[in-house]
Structures are given as C-alpha cells and as structure tokens.
Amino acid sequence: MSFSWNVSRRRAIGLAGIGVVGAASVGAGVVQAFASETDNSVAFAGEHQAGIVTPAQDRLHFVAFDVITKDRARLISLLKDWTAAAARMTAGRDAGEIGAVNGVPEAPPDDTGEALGLPPANLTITVGFGRTLFRDADGRDRFGIAAQLPPALDELPHFPGDVLDAALSGGDLCVQACADDPQVAVHAIRNLARIGMGVVSVRWSQLGFGRTSSTSKAQATPRNLFGFKDGTANLKLEETGLLKEHLWVQPQDGPAWMTGGAYLVTRKIRMIIETWDRSSLAEQESIVGRHKGTGAPLGHTAEFDEPDPAALPEGSHVRLAHPSLNGGARLLRRGYNFVDGSDGLGRLDAGLFFMAYQRDPRKQFVPIQRNLARHDEMNEYLKAVSLGLFACPPGVSGNGDFWGSALLA
Amino acid sequence: MRTPRLLALAAIGVLGGSLAACGGDDSSSSDSASGGPIVVKASDTACEVAATSANAGTSVFTITNGGNKITEFYVYAAGDRIMGEVENIAPGLSRDLHVELPAGSYETACKPGMIGKGLRAAFTVSGSAAPLTDDAKLADATASYSRYVKSQTEALLPKTEEFVTAVKGGDVEKAKALFPIARTYWERIEPVAEIFGDLDPKIDGREEVTEEGMAFTGFHRLEKDLWAATPDISKDGPIADELLTNVKEIVAKANAEKLSPLQLANGAKGLLDEVATGKITGEEDRYSHTDLWDFNANVEGSKAAIASLRPVLEERDAALVKTLDTEFANVDTTLAKYRDGDGWKLHNQLTQADLKSLSDAINALAEPISKVAAVVSQK
C-alpha cells in the first residue's frame, strides 16, 4: 500500500493502525508543493515570508537560538531541513517525511506527535537572522557572511529605563510560530528545535496566549492586559502602498538578499498589572490616550477616528507613538499577551511580548522607542526585560529554495 | 538510576548461543604464533610495547606498571572498539591480557591515572580471517560488549570492596575519595544493571525514589552520610555490607546475561538519557557533586556499546557512524574543559553556561544515537 503526501495529520492518524510506511521520499531541503488543504492553512511559499502580514493568529510560540556549529555547511543544511519541515507543518502535515506513527517500531518517530488530529490552524513559521550570526562578539566573521550584514541590523541603543536580561535577549536565529491552536504552534517550535540539535541551541523562548494586534482590516482590534484595544493604528495587510513604504525592504535599501524581507524587533515587556489595576479609569485613559471602552482617541467616539496628537495629554502613549512625532515612522505590530505564571511575590508575571516588523529599525522602532522611553507616562507600569532584532529574509520561492538561500547559497 | 525501561526489552531478540569467550583474562587461550607474551612496560609517562605487530589469533600482553599511578591497558580496533583490556593495574603489579585479534589495524594504549585517551601506539595484525556474515557480526557485537561488561565488573567489585572497607573502618576521607571511582565502573554498564529491576534501586537509588516500606540504602545513602556537615558513618556498617552483597549479586547476573544487539543500541541511548536527566542537573550526586565522574562514565559506556556494534553499523549506515564519531569527539572535547587533575570539577563549580554547553553536546550526540536501534534491527 502506498502512502500519499497529500494525507493530512487528521487522516494520517486513521491510517496509522494499518502500519503504513511512508513510501514517497523527498530530498532534504526541498519545499514540497503540497496540494492546498481545504481548511485554514496559509500558503508557505511566496514573495514574503508568511506570518508577517498574515492576519494575526491567536497564539504564539517564539524562540531564539544560538548557533553552536562552526560549520557553514551544517548551518545551510539546517536551514534546508527547517524549510522542508516548516512547509510540511504549515500544510498540516507531520514534521518529518515518515511521520509520528508510520515508522518502524525501533526508531524514534520523526514527528513528535502532539499535533496529530489537529488542523493546520493557520500555522505560519517565520525565520530571522540576528546580528551575531554574522559576526561574533570579537568581530569575527562566523560563516563568511559578515560582508552581507545589513546596516539596518545595527546594534540597538540602550533605552533609558531598560534593565534587560542578556539571557533572554538577542540570538543568532529566531523562529516565530503563530497559529490559532496553541498546541500547533508549540509542536512547530519543538520539532524545529529537535531537528536543530547539534547545530543550534535554544537561547530563550516565549509563549503568547492572545494576539494584541490586528494585521488585517477584517480583524477586530484585540485588547492587551491593560484592558485597552491595542494596534488600532497598525499597518495592515490591505495597505499595500504603506507596506512598501514602511514594511518591506526595497531593492535600493540593500543588501540584495534582504529585498522583500523585513526587520523584526522583539521586546518582552512585563506589565505591573496590580498597580495598574488600582489606578483610576480616568488616569488609565489619560496614560493611553484612548477611551477604554470604544478604543476611540480621547475626545472622539469611534475607534478609527484619527487622533489629533495636539489634543491628547502630553505624556500619553498614543500621542508619543504617533507618526507625526516620529518623522512619519509606522510599524507593523504583531505582539502577544503573555502570563508566565507568577513571580513568587503573589503577582502575575504577565505582560506584552511586543513584536514589530519594519523596513529599517534605525528610522522606525529606534526613534519611536526613544521618544516613549523618555516621556511615556505608561513607563511607571512597564518593565522591559528582553530585546531582540532580527533580519527576516524574503519568502522562499518553492521547490529547492530555502530560508536565507540568497545569503548563504 | 532510573526506572528499568530495558526490562521489557530483555525478553526479546536474545542472541547468543555458543559464543567463544575471547579476551579478558582467559588463561586457557593459546599464545600468538609469534611466540611468547608481548611485554608492556607502563609508567606514568610512557607505554613501551615490545612489539608493533602479531599474527592473527590470540595475542598475550604482559603489562607491568612501573609508575606511581594506577594504570589500564587497552587494545582498540577502529573507532575505539575495545578488543581487550585490563583495568586497575596498581603500581608495581604485573597483569596478563589475552586477546583474540583478527587481521587488521589496532592501537595499544596505557592509561596512567585511568584517564584520557591514553598513550597510544599502532599495532598491526596480519594473517587470514574468514569474513563474518551479518548474523555473525551481530553475534560478534554482543560478544564484544559482554567482554566489556566483564572487564567493568572485574573492576567494580574490588573498588566497591575498597569503598565499603573504608566506610566500615570509619575512614571518611578515603571513602569520599573512592566513592566516585567505584561508581565509574557502575555507571559505565548501568543499562545492564537496570535489567535486574529491584537491585538497581537498592544499589543506586536516590532518596526520593525509595518507595514506602523500602529503606534508603546503597551508594547514595552512604554519600549523604559521608558529605554531611558533620559526617557520622559509625552506624553505616550494615548498609555498606548490603551494598557489597548487592553489587556481588548484580555482577554475577550481569556476566551471565546474554544481551541482544538491540539492547546494546538502546543501552547506548539510555546512558545518554541518564546524563541528560540526572547528571546535567546535579541530581545524581547531590551531596558529593561528583556528577561529572558519572557523566564521563555514562558517555564511555555508551561509546563502548556503539563500538561493539560498529562493524554492523559501518556496513549498514556509514554516514551515521561518521556523525557519531564527530559528536562523541565533541562531547569529549567539551567535557575535557572540566578536568581537574585525575578527576573532574564538581557540579557546583560549573556555571549555567558550562552546563548548557554540556547539555548541547549531549543533545547533539543523543539524537543520532537514537537512530542506531532501527539500523541494528534492519532485516
């Protein structure tokens, strides 16, 4: 009996009892052109990586890796393996070619199995490269790509008030897995980490349980843990002109391998929610610059009314982050709420895992964050603990292509 | 220790039969055709082997330790597959090694202080030897691993005796010094010991795994008493006696056990699982913090099991063997950073970054090792 790769996880589990062994085999690093699932799967290949303007899914598992090999060939081989596995998982299939239950009994399965029976859940897997992949702390060219280091991947400056945990910051590679089912997102990261053993080592990781941004006009604006609508003025999928201007790296920006990519800033922001909850509604709204109920700018009645920075409180978040005060800079935010249990003092260890994609952080995130760090009234309730900057290459074109091929091939 | 997962495997696929015992101290074997034993003068800095070649058949080495450190002598085939070894040769002593060597290239090695790769020299054996069939190769693998188990148990027993004597004599410092050394031989062959369900927890059980109605005994109970702020081992005589009794029993059982090639493969992986769950975390030797002795012994035991399977693996999946060689070497290099004299740094002297680098190295090795069982069981 033959086994078709067009069998989804949900159908594969039904067949498992028959002891089917995967017959079709594909070369490592080859993106399979899977027949599209009828239900909720996102296209893997394309001009841009999925998971950036894709309508923000509900759940996140994000991980940053250190590369522990010195061997360029092993790094390339990993990126090929990851690309192939990600293409399969995005389509709702097992991470490996054989699968969670179809192999020989003596071998460990090449998929960990916890996503069996689950739908693709709009899974997207997005990869980025950190500055330290290009040069180590001593400035050495690690993989012969230092000349390809994008100027926009400059080290981020220190922002006043930041007390960052180095162990939770940075990383040579990052992978963002977003899905509408938390187990599907965790499954993706777990399997990629396993494939990477010996080549990469998990540096830090973060789960997000609820999206705090909309990246499409079709989505309602969600709320962050302060209880406010977040991301009303976000860049959106439909705004193609603005995306070209503010999000996607253009040919004239250089280096060439980043054309069609974007830069990702991650910032884990602990919210001191207990003191926030004790502040009055008027104070909360004044700090944010929006009405808590509707999300409308203060003095307005509808969420999408254009705020007038001059009419907002001086230190309000919306005013300080407004493009008019930051040289017109916009971001595509894609953050998630997190609760990492409690902190031992009876307080929730909770906050926002901020993620923002952009064309050039030197002109976008950095000036905006400088402004916020100095003047934002909200800082009293925030504590940034981690910071990361990653260059996310363009999407893969299809068969044979892999993440970072233009950088490393 | 851990739960005896190998128990279920013990019943299946038992190979064996009439495998001639070769190597070890089997004095009934005949000498090599070249005539007379090959003299090995071992010291703390040199290993002078009187011959560099021999004819196929049984070779006899007579090793004299003229140094000040305890030494060992090995004959290795490719990939450090142990063809024969003598452990625990005290200064001033002489021991014989009888080892059957088919034609091929080997290395001899003395290991003064019982550490490191040893002082190596090439050793060539010529003459004819019939090629092995697939089944014979698998049989050879289990025979080779049985020799290893035998050599380890031959050192485990006297070292445990020394440890027990020190405990009973109230010599805390000596007992502390012997604790990680006696355990080395235990940890190298632990997957075999785990086949005998109830003995393993009695010998090596940690305090939290003792079940209701079961006393906390064995190595770790004595460890707890020896490393107490004010050590009092005056009442530990019966526990020490029981440890020795149990070790004697397990040594006898281990040497009588016929292992399957699949057990070797799973044992090689199981030893690395031990490292990943118990040694990296410092849980195994939580009072003495001598976890790196166990760590190294587990890795050596894993390497020995893979070395026994090597001819089969070479034939069926040469790329996997290459990966395993690379990753074993990486583990050794990473671990070597924490050498301290003839021993190892203590677990609580290692930083989180040190432990992470060790964990990364074990993960990198354990993933490919987990594929060995399927290769061995191929029909």
CSV table of C-alpha atoms in Angstrom, one decimal, chain B residues 24-265:
chain,number,residue,atom,x,y,z
B,24,GLY,CA,39.8,-10.8,29.2
B,25,ASP,CA,42.0,-12.9,31.5
B,26,ASP,CA,41.1,-16.2,29.9
B,27,SER,CA,44.3,-18.0,30.7
B,28,SER,CA,43.3,-21.1,28.7
B,29,SER,CA,43.8,-19.3,25.4
B,30,SER,CA,47.0,-20.1,23.5
B,31,ASP,CA,49.7,-17.6,22.7
B,32,SER,CA,50.2,-16.0,19.4
B,33,ALA,CA,52.3,-17.6,16.7
B,34,SER,CA,55.0,-15.0,17.1
B,35,GLY,CA,55.9,-16.8,20.3
B,36,GLY,CA,55.6,-15.7,23.9
B,37,PRO,CA,53.9,-12.8,25.5
B,38,ILE,CA,54.4,-9.2,24.4
B,39,VAL,CA,56.0,-7.2,27.2
B,40,VAL,CA,54.4,-3.9,28.0
B,41,LYS,CA,56.4,-1.5,30.3
B,42,ALA,CA,53.9,1.0,31.6
B,43,SER,CA,54.8,4.1,33.6
B,44,ASP,CA,53.1,7.4,34.4
B,45,THR,CA,54.5,8.9,31.1
B,46,ALA,CA,55.3,6.0,28.8
B,47,CYS,CA,53.9,2.9,27.4
B,48,GLU,CA,56.6,0.7,25.8
B,49,VAL,CA,55.0,-2.2,23.9
B,50,ALA,CA,57.8,-4.7,22.9
B,51,ALA,CA,56.1,-5.5,19.5
B,52,THR,CA,54.2,-3.5,16.9
B,53,SER,CA,52.7,-6.5,15.1
B,54,ALA,CA,51.5,-10.0,15.6
B,55,ASN,CA,49.9,-12.9,13.7
B,56,ALA,CA,46.2,-13.4,13.6
B,57,GLY,CA,45.0,-15.3,16.6
B,58,THR,CA,45.3,-14.9,20.3
B,59,SER,CA,48.0,-12.4,21.5
B,60,VAL,CA,49.1,-12.2,25.0
B,61,PHE,CA,50.4,-8.9,26.5
B,62,THR,CA,52.1,-8.8,29.9
B,63,ILE,CA,51.8,-5.4,31.4
B,64,THR,CA,54.0,-4.2,34.2
B,65,ASN,CA,53.1,-1.0,35.9
B,66,GLY,CA,56.4,0.7,36.9
B,67,GLY,CA,54.7,4.1,37.6
B,68,ASN,CA,53.1,5.7,40.6
B,69,LYS,CA,49.5,5.8,39.2
B,70,ILE,CA,47.1,3.0,38.8
B,71,THR,CA,47.0,2.2,35.1
B,72,GLU,CA,45.0,0.4,32.5
B,73,PHE,CA,45.9,-1.3,29.2
B,74,TYR,CA,43.7,-1.5,26.1
B,75,VAL,CA,43.8,-2.9,22.6
B,76,TYR,CA,41.5,-0.9,20.4
B,77,ALA,CA,40.1,-1.6,16.9
B,78,ALA,CA,38.9,1.3,14.7
B,79,GLY,CA,36.6,3.7,16.5
B,80,ASP,CA,38.0,2.7,19.8
B,81,ARG,CA,36.2,-0.6,19.8
B,82,ILE,CA,37.7,-2.4,22.7
B,83,MET,CA,39.1,-5.7,21.8
B,84,GLY,CA,40.5,-6.4,25.2
B,85,GLU,CA,41.5,-4.5,28.3
B,86,VAL,CA,43.0,-4.9,31.8
B,87,GLU,CA,41.7,-2.4,34.3
B,88,ASN,CA,43.1,-1.3,37.6
B,89,ILE,CA,46.7,-2.3,37.4
B,90,ALA,CA,48.2,-1.0,40.7
B,91,PRO,CA,51.8,0.4,40.8
B,92,GLY,CA,54.4,-2.5,40.9
B,93,LEU,CA,51.9,-5.1,39.6
B,94,SER,CA,52.0,-7.2,36.5
B,95,ARG,CA,48.9,-8.5,34.7
B,96,ASP,CA,48.3,-10.5,31.5
B,97,LEU,CA,45.9,-9.7,28.7
B,98,HIS,CA,44.8,-12.5,26.3
B,99,VAL,CA,43.1,-11.1,23.4
B,100,GLU,CA,41.9,-12.7,20.1
B,101,LEU,CA,42.7,-10.4,17.2
B,102,PRO,CA,41.7,-11.0,13.6
B,103,ALA,CA,43.9,-9.4,10.9
B,104,GLY,CA,43.6,-5.6,11.0
B,105,SER,CA,44.9,-2.3,12.3
B,106,TYR,CA,44.7,-1.8,16.1
B,107,GLU,CA,46.0,0.6,18.7
B,108,THR,CA,47.5,-0.3,22.1
B,109,ALA,CA,47.1,2.1,25.0
B,110,CYS,CA,48.2,2.6,28.6
B,111,LYS,CA,46.1,4.9,30.7
B,112,PRO,CA,48.1,6.0,33.7
B,113,GLY,CA,45.7,7.6,36.2
B,114,MET,CA,42.9,5.8,34.2
B,115,ILE,CA,42.0,8.9,32.3
B,116,GLY,CA,42.0,10.4,28.8
B,117,LYS,CA,42.8,8.7,25.5
B,118,GLY,CA,45.9,7.1,26.9
B,119,LEU,CA,49.4,6.6,25.5
B,120,ARG,CA,48.7,5.1,22.1
B,121,ALA,CA,50.7,3.1,19.7
B,122,ALA,CA,49.9,1.4,16.4
B,123,PHE,CA,49.6,-2.4,16.4
B,124,THR,CA,49.1,-4.5,13.2
B,125,VAL,CA,47.8,-8.0,13.0
B,126,SER,CA,48.3,-9.9,9.8
B,127,GLY,CA,47.1,-13.3,8.6
B,128,SER,CA,43.8,-14.6,7.3
B,129,ALA,CA,40.5,-14.4,9.0
B,130,ALA,CA,37.2,-15.6,7.5
B,131,PRO,CA,34.8,-12.7,6.7
B,132,LEU,CA,31.9,-12.5,9.1
B,133,THR,CA,28.3,-12.9,8.0
B,134,ASP,CA,25.7,-10.4,9.0
B,135,ASP,CA,24.4,-12.6,11.8
B,136,ALA,CA,28.0,-13.4,12.9
B,137,LYS,CA,28.7,-9.6,13.0
B,138,LEU,CA,25.8,-9.1,15.3
B,139,ALA,CA,26.9,-12.0,17.4
B,140,ASP,CA,30.3,-10.6,17.5
B,141,ALA,CA,28.9,-7.3,18.7
B,142,THR,CA,27.2,-8.8,21.7
B,143,ALA,CA,30.3,-10.9,22.4
B,144,SER,CA,32.4,-7.8,22.3
B,145,TYR,CA,30.1,-6.0,24.6
B,146,SER,CA,30.0,-9.0,27.0
B,147,ARG,CA,33.8,-8.7,27.2
B,148,TYR,CA,33.3,-5.0,28.1
B,149,VAL,CA,30.8,-5.8,30.8
B,150,LYS,CA,33.1,-8.4,32.2
B,151,SER,CA,36.1,-6.1,32.4
B,152,GLN,CA,34.0,-3.4,34.1
B,153,THR,CA,32.5,-5.8,36.7
B,154,GLU,CA,36.0,-7.1,37.4
B,155,ALA,CA,37.0,-3.6,38.5
B,156,LEU,CA,33.6,-2.7,40.1
B,157,LEU,CA,33.8,-5.4,42.6
B,158,PRO,CA,37.3,-4.7,44.1
B,159,LYS,CA,36.6,-0.9,44.1
B,160,THR,CA,33.3,-1.3,45.8
B,161,GLU,CA,35.1,-3.6,48.4
B,162,GLU,CA,37.7,-0.9,49.0
B,163,PHE,CA,34.9,1.7,49.4
B,164,VAL,CA,32.9,-0.5,51.8
B,165,THR,CA,36.1,-1.2,53.8
B,166,ALA,CA,36.8,2.5,54.2
B,167,VAL,CA,33.2,3.2,55.3
B,168,LYS,CA,33.3,0.3,57.8
B,169,GLY,CA,36.7,1.4,59.1
B,170,GLY,CA,35.3,4.9,59.7
B,171,ASP,CA,37.8,6.5,57.2
B,172,VAL,CA,35.6,9.3,55.9
B,173,GLU,CA,38.3,10.9,53.6
B,174,LYS,CA,39.3,7.7,52.0
B,175,ALA,CA,35.6,6.7,51.4
B,176,LYS,CA,34.9,10.1,49.9
B,177,ALA,CA,37.9,9.7,47.5
B,178,LEU,CA,36.7,6.2,46.5
B,179,PHE,CA,33.1,7.0,46.0
B,180,PRO,CA,33.2,8.5,42.5
B,181,ILE,CA,35.8,6.0,41.4
B,182,ALA,CA,33.9,2.9,42.4
B,183,ARG,CA,30.8,4.4,40.7
B,184,THR,CA,32.6,4.9,37.4
B,185,TYR,CA,32.5,1.1,36.7
B,186,TRP,CA,28.9,1.0,37.8
B,187,GLU,CA,27.8,3.9,35.6
B,188,ARG,CA,29.5,2.6,32.5
B,189,ILE,CA,27.3,-0.5,32.5
B,190,GLU,CA,24.3,0.8,34.2
B,191,PRO,CA,21.8,-0.2,31.4
B,192,VAL,CA,22.8,-3.8,32.1
B,193,ALA,CA,22.4,-3.4,35.8
B,194,GLU,CA,18.9,-1.9,35.2
B,195,ILE,CA,17.8,-5.2,33.7
B,196,PHE,CA,17.6,-6.6,37.2
B,197,GLY,CA,14.8,-4.5,38.4
B,198,ASP,CA,15.0,-4.4,42.2
B,199,LEU,CA,18.7,-4.5,42.6
B,200,ASP,CA,19.4,-1.2,40.8
B,201,PRO,CA,17.3,1.0,43.2
B,202,LYS,CA,18.9,-0.8,46.2
B,203,ILE,CA,22.4,-0.1,44.9
B,204,ASP,CA,21.9,3.3,43.2
B,205,GLY,CA,18.5,4.6,44.3
B,206,ARG,CA,18.2,8.3,45.2
B,207,GLU,CA,16.4,9.3,48.3
B,208,GLU,CA,13.2,10.4,46.6
B,209,VAL,CA,12.7,7.2,44.7
B,210,THR,CA,12.6,5.0,47.7
B,211,GLU,CA,9.1,3.5,47.9
B,212,GLU,CA,7.0,3.2,51.0
B,213,GLY,CA,8.4,0.4,53.2
B,214,MET,CA,11.8,0.5,51.4
B,215,ALA,CA,14.9,1.8,53.2
B,216,PHE,CA,17.1,4.4,51.6
B,217,THR,CA,20.3,2.3,51.0
B,218,GLY,CA,23.2,1.9,48.6
B,219,PHE,CA,25.7,4.3,47.2
B,220,HIS,CA,23.6,7.4,47.7
B,221,ARG,CA,22.7,6.7,51.3
B,222,LEU,CA,26.4,6.4,52.1
B,223,GLU,CA,27.1,9.5,50.0
B,224,LYS,CA,24.6,11.5,52.1
B,225,ASP,CA,26.2,10.4,55.3
B,226,LEU,CA,29.8,11.0,54.1
B,227,TRP,CA,29.1,14.5,52.8
B,228,ALA,CA,27.0,15.6,55.8
B,229,ALA,CA,28.2,18.8,57.6
B,230,THR,CA,29.4,16.5,60.5
B,231,PRO,CA,29.8,13.1,58.9
B,232,ASP,CA,28.8,10.2,61.1
B,233,ILE,CA,29.2,6.8,59.4
B,234,SER,CA,29.6,4.8,62.6
B,235,LYS,CA,26.2,3.1,62.0
B,236,ASP,CA,26.6,2.6,58.3
B,237,GLY,CA,28.3,-0.8,58.5
B,238,PRO,CA,25.2,-2.8,57.7
B,239,ILE,CA,24.4,-0.5,54.7
B,240,ALA,CA,27.9,-0.9,53.4
B,241,ASP,CA,27.7,-4.7,53.8
B,242,GLU,CA,24.4,-4.8,52.0
B,243,LEU,CA,25.8,-2.7,49.1
B,244,LEU,CA,28.6,-5.1,48.6
B,245,THR,CA,26.3,-8.1,48.7
B,246,ASN,CA,24.0,-6.5,46.1
B,247,VAL,CA,26.9,-5.5,43.9
B,248,LYS,CA,28.2,-9.1,44.0
B,249,GLU,CA,24.8,-10.4,43.0
B,250,ILE,CA,24.5,-7.9,40.1
B,251,VAL,CA,28.0,-8.6,38.9
B,252,ALA,CA,27.2,-12.4,38.7
B,253,LYS,CA,23.9,-11.7,37.0
B,254,ALA,CA,25.3,-9.2,34.5
B,255,ASN,CA,28.0,-11.6,33.4
B,256,ALA,CA,25.5,-14.4,33.0
B,257,GLU,CA,23.2,-12.3,30.9
B,258,LYS,CA,23.1,-12.7,27.1
B,259,LEU,CA,22.4,-9.4,25.6
B,260,SER,CA,20.8,-8.7,22.3
B,261,PRO,CA,22.2,-6.2,19.7
B,262,LEU,CA,19.0,-4.1,20.2
B,263,GLN,CA,19.8,-3.9,23.9
B,264,LEU,CA,23.2,-2.6,23.1
B,265,ALA,CA,21.7,0.1,20.9
